[in-house]
mmCIF file of C-alpha atoms in Angstrom:
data_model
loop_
_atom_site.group_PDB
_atom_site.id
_atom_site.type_symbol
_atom_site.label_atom_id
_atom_site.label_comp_id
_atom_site.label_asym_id
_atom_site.label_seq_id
_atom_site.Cartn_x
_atom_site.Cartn_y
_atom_site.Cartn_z
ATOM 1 C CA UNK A 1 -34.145 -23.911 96.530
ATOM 2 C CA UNK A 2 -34.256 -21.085 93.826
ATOM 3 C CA UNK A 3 -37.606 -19.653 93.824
ATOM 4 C CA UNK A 4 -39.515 -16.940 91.732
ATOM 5 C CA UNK A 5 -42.721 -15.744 92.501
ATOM 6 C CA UNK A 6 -44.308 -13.105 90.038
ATOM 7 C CA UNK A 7 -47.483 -10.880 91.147
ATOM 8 C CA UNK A 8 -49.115 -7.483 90.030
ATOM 9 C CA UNK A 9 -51.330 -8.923 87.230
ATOM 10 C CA UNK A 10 -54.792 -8.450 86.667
ATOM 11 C CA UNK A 11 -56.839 -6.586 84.463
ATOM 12 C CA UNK A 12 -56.102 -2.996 83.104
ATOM 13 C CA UNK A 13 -58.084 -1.033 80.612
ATOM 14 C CA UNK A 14 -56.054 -0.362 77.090
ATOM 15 C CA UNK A 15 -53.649 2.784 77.388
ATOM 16 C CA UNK A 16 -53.413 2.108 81.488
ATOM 17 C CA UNK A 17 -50.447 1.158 82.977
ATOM 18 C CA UNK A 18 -49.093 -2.019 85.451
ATOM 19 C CA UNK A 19 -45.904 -2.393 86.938
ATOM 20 C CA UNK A 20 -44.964 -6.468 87.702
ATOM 21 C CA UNK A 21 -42.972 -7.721 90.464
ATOM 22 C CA UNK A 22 -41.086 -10.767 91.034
ATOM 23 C CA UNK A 23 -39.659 -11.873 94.157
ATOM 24 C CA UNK A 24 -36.349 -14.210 93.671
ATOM 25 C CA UNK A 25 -35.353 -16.323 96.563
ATOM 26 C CA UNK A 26 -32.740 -19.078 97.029
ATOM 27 C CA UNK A 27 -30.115 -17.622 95.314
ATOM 28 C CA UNK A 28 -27.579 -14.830 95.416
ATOM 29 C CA UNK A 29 -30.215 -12.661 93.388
ATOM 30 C CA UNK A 30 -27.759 -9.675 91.925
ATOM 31 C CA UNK A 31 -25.141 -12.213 90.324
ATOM 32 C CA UNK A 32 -27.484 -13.125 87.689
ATOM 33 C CA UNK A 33 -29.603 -11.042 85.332
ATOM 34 C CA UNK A 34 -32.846 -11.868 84.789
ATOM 35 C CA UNK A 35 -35.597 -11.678 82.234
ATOM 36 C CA UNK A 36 -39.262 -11.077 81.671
ATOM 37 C CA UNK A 37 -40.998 -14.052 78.691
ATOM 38 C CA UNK A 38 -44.275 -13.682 78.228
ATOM 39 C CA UNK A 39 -47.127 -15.842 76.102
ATOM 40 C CA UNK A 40 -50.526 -14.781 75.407
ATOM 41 C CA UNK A 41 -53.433 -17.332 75.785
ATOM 42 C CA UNK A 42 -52.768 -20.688 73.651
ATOM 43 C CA UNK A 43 -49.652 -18.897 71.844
ATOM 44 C CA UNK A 44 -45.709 -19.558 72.378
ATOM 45 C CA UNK A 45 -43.063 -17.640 74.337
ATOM 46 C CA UNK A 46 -41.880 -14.068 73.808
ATOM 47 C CA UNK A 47 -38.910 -12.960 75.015
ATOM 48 C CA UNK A 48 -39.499 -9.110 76.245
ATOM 49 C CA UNK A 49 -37.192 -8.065 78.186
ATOM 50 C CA UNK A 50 -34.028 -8.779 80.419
ATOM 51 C CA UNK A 51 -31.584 -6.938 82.605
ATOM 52 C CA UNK A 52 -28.219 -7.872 83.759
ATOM 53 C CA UNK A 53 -27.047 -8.160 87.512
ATOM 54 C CA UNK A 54 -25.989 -5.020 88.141
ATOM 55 C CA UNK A 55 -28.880 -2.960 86.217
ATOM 56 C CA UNK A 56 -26.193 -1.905 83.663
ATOM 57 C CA UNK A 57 -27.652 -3.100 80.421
ATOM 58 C CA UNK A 58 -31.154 -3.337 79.748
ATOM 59 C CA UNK A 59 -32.664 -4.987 76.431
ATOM 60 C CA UNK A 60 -36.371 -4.903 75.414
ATOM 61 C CA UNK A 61 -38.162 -6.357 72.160
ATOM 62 C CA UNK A 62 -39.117 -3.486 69.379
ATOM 63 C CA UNK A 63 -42.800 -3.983 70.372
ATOM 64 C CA UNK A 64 -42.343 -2.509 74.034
ATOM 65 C CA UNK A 65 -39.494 0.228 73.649
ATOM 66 C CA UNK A 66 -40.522 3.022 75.126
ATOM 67 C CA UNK A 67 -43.721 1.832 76.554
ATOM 68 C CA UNK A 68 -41.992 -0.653 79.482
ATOM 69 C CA UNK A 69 -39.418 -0.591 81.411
ATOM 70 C CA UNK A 70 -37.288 -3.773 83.581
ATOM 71 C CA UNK A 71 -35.446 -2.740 86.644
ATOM 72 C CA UNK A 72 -34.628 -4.636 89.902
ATOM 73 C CA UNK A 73 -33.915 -3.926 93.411
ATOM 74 C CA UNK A 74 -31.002 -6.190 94.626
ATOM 75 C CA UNK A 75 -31.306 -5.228 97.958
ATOM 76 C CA UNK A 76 -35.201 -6.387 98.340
ATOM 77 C CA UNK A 77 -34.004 -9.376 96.004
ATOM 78 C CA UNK A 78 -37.308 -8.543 93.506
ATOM 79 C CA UNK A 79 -37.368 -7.351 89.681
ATOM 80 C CA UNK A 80 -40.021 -5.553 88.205
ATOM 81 C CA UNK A 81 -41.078 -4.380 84.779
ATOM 82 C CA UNK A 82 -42.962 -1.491 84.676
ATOM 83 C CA UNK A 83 -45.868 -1.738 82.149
ATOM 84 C CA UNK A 84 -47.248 1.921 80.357
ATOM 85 C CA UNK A 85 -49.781 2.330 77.182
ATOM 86 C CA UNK A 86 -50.656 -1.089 77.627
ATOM 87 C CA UNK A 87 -52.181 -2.406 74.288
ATOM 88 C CA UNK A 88 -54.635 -5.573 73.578
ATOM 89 C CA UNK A 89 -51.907 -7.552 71.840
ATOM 90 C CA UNK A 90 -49.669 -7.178 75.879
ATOM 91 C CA UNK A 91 -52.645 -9.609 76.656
ATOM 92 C CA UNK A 92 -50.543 -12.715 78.173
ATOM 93 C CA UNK A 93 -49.099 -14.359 81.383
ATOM 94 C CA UNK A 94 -46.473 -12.867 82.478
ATOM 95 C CA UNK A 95 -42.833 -14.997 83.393
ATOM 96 C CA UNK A 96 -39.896 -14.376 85.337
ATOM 97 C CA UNK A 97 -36.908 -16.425 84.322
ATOM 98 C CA UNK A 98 -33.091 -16.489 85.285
ATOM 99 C CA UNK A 99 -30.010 -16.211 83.485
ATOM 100 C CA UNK A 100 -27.318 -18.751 84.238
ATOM 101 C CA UNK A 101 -24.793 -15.386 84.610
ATOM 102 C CA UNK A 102 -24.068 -12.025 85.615
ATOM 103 C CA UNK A 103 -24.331 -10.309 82.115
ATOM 104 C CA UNK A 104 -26.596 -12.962 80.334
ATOM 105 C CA UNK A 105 -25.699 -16.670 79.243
ATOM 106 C CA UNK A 106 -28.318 -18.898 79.466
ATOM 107 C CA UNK A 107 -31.875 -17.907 79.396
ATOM 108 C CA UNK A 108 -34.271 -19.251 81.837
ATOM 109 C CA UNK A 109 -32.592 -22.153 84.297
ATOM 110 C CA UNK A 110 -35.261 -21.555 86.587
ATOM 111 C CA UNK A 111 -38.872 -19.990 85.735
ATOM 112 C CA UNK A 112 -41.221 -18.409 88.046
ATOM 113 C CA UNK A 113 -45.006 -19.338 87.733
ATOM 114 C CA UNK A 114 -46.120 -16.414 85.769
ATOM 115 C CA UNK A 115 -48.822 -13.585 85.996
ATOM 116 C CA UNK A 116 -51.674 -12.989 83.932
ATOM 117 C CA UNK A 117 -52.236 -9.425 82.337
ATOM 118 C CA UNK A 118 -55.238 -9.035 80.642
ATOM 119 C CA UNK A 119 -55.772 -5.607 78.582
ATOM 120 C CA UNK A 120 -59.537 -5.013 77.510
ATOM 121 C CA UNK A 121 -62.204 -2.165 77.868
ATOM 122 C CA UNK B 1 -44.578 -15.541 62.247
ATOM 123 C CA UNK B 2 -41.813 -16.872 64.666
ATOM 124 C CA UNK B 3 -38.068 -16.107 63.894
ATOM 125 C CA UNK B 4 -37.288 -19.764 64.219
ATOM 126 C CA UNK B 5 -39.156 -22.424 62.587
ATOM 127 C CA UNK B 6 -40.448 -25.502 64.268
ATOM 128 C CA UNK B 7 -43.422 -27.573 63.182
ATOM 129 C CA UNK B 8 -46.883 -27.403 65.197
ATOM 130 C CA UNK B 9 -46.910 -30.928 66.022
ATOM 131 C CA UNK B 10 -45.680 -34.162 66.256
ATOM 132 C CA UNK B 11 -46.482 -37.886 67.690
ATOM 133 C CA UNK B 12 -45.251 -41.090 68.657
ATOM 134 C CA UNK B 13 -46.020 -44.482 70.665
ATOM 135 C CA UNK B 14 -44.349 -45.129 74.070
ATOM 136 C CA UNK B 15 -40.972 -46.343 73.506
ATOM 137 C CA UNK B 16 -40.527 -44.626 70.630
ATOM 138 C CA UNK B 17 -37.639 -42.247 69.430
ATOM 139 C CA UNK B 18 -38.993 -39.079 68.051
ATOM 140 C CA UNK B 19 -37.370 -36.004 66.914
ATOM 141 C CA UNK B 20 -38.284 -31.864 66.826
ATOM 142 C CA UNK B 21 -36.683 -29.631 64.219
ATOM 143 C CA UNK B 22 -35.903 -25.948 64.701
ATOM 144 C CA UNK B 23 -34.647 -23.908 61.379
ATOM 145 C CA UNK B 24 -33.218 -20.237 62.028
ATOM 146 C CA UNK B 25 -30.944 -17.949 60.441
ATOM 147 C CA UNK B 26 -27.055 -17.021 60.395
ATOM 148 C CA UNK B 27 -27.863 -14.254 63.075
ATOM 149 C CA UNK B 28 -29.669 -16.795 65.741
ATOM 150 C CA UNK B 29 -28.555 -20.665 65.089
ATOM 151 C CA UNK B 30 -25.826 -19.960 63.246
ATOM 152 C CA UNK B 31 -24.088 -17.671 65.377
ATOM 153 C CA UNK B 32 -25.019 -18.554 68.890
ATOM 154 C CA UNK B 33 -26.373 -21.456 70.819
ATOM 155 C CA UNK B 34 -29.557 -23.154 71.017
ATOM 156 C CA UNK B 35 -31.752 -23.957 74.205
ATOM 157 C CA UNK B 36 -34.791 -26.201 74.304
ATOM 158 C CA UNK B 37 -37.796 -25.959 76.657
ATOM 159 C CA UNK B 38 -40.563 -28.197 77.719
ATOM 160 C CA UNK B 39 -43.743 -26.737 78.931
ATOM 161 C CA UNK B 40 -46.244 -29.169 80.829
ATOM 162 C CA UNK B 41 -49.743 -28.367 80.268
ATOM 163 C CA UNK B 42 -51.009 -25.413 83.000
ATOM 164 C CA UNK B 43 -47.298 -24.959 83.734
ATOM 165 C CA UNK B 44 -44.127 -22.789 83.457
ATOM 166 C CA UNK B 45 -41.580 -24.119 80.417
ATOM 167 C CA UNK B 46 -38.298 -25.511 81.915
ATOM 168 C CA UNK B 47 -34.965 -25.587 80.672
ATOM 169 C CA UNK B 48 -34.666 -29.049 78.602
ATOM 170 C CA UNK B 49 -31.020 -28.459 76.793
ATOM 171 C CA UNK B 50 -29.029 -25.708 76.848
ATOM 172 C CA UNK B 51 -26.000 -24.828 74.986
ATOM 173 C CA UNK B 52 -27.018 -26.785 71.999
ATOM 174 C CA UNK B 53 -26.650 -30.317 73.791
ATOM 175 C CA UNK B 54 -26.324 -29.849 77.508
ATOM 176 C CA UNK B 55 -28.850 -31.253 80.094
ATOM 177 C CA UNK B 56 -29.133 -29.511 83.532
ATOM 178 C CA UNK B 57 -29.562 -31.461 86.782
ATOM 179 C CA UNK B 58 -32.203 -33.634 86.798
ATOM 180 C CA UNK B 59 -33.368 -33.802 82.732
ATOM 181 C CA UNK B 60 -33.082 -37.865 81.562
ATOM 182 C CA UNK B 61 -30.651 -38.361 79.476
ATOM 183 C CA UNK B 62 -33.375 -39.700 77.129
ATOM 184 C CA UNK B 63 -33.804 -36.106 75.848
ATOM 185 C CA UNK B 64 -30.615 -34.783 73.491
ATOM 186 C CA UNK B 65 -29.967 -31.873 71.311
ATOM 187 C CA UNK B 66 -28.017 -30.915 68.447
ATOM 188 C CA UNK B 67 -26.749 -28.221 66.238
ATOM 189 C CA UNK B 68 -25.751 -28.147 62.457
ATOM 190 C CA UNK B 69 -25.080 -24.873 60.838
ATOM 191 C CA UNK B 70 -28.786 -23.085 61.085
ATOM 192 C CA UNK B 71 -30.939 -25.709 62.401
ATOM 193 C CA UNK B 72 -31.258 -27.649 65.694
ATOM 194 C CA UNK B 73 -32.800 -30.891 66.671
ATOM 195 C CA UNK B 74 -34.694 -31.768 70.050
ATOM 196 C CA UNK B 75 -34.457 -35.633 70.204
ATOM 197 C CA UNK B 76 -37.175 -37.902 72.447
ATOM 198 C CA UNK B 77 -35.887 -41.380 73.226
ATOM 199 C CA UNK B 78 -37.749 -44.198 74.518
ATOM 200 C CA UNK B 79 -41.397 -42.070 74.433
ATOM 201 C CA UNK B 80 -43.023 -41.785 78.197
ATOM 202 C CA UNK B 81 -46.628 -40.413 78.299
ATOM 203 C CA UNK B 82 -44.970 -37.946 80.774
ATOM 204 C CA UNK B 83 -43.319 -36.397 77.847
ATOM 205 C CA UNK B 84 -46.723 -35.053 76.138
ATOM 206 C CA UNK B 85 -45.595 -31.310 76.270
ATOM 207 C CA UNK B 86 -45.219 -28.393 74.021
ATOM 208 C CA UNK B 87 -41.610 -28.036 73.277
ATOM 209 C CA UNK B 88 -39.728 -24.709 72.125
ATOM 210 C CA UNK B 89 -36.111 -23.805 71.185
ATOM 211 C CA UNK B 90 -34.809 -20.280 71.421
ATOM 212 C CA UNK B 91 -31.707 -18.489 70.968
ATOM 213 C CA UNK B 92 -30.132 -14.925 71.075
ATOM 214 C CA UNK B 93 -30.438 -13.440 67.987
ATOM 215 C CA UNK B 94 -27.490 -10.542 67.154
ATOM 216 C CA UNK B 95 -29.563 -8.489 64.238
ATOM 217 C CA UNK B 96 -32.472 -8.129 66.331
ATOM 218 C CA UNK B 97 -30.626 -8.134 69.916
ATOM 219 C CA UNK B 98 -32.972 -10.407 71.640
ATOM 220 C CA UNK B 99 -33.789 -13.551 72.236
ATOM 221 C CA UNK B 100 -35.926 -15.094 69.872
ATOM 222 C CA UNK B 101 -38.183 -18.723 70.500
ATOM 223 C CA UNK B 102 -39.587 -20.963 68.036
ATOM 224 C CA UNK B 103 -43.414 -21.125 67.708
ATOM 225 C CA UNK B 104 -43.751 -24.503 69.896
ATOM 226 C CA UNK B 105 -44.200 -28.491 68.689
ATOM 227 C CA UNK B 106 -47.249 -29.855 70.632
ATOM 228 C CA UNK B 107 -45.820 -33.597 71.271
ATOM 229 C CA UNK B 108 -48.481 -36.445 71.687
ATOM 230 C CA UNK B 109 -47.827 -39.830 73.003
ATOM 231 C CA UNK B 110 -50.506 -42.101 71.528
#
């Protein structure tokens, strides 16, 4: 049974940093890239970021380049993203999602519960 | 503002058919393939339809998609209280080089 299981939210004062894990389970975890989608209290999805199997090719929405960064550790079977000058509007639980493939395909076959990051003073 | 377009809500009775628009651009619709989600109240969205019109394991086949140039359709058959959700499609988009979702429909089952 594929399982994902974010942690590392919580709250963090604006300009601090938080780095997210999520542990994948039940499936070979480095032949799929994966993805981070978050949504901020009573709002929709937003895609942020997503890395393919092998940690070749990263991608990231304009709103977080240079202030986050995804990478993964096949061999502890987690993926993290790595969260710096955090800002009010990063306010939002947190998801882990899987690709259907290696270098991308379908976005989000399986979904992990999600972590909340709240950004306030 | 979304990329893609879907509107904030819709309705129906049980047993009814009911349908979900989402209107994008040449860049996201009309160039790659559309998935649908269904998120529970509380809970994590799950893959509805992918690839447009696919189901995965498990979804009833009462749920269907489609694709026609730049818009998609979600379609609802034969309404189940079950199915009050908030819905979303998504795709990648090639200008911006991400994946982009639609704003959400909140479906009610009166």
């Amino acid at each position: 049974e594929v399982q994902l299981l974010e942690s590392g939210g919580g709250l963090v004062q604006p300009g601090g940093s938080l780095r997210l894990s999520c542990a994948a389970s039940g499936f070979t975890f480095s032949s799929y890239a994966m993805s981070w989608v978050r949504q901020a209290p009573g709002k929709g999805l937003e895609w942020v970021s997503a890395i393919s199997g092998s940690s070749d090719h990263t991608y990231y929405i304009d709103s977080v380049k240079g202030r986050f960064t995804i990478s993964r550790d096949n061999s502890k079977n987690t993926l993290y993203l790595q969260m710096n000058s955090l800002r009010g509007e990063d306010t939002a639980t947190y998801y882990c999602a899987k690709y259907t493939s290696e270098g991308g395909g379908e976005l989000g076959d399986y979904w992990g519960q999600g972590t909340l990051v709240s950004v306030s003073s | 503002q979304s990329v893609l377009t879907q509107p904030p809500s819709a309705s129906g009775t049980p047993g009814q058919r009911v349908t979900i628009s989402c209107s994008g651009s040449r860049s996201n619709i009309g160039s790659n393939t559309v998935n649908w989600y269904q998120q529970l109240p509380g809970m994590a969205p799950k893959l509805l339809i992918y690839s447009n019109s696919q189901r995965p394991s498990g979804v009833p086949d009462r749920f269907s998609g489609s694709k026609s140039g730049t818009s998609a359709s979600l379609a609802i058959s034969g309404l189940q209280s079950e199915d009050e959700a908030d819905y979303y499609c998504a795709a990648w988009d090639a200008s911006l080089n991400s994946w982009v979702f639609g704003g959400g429909t909140k479906l009610t089952v009166l």
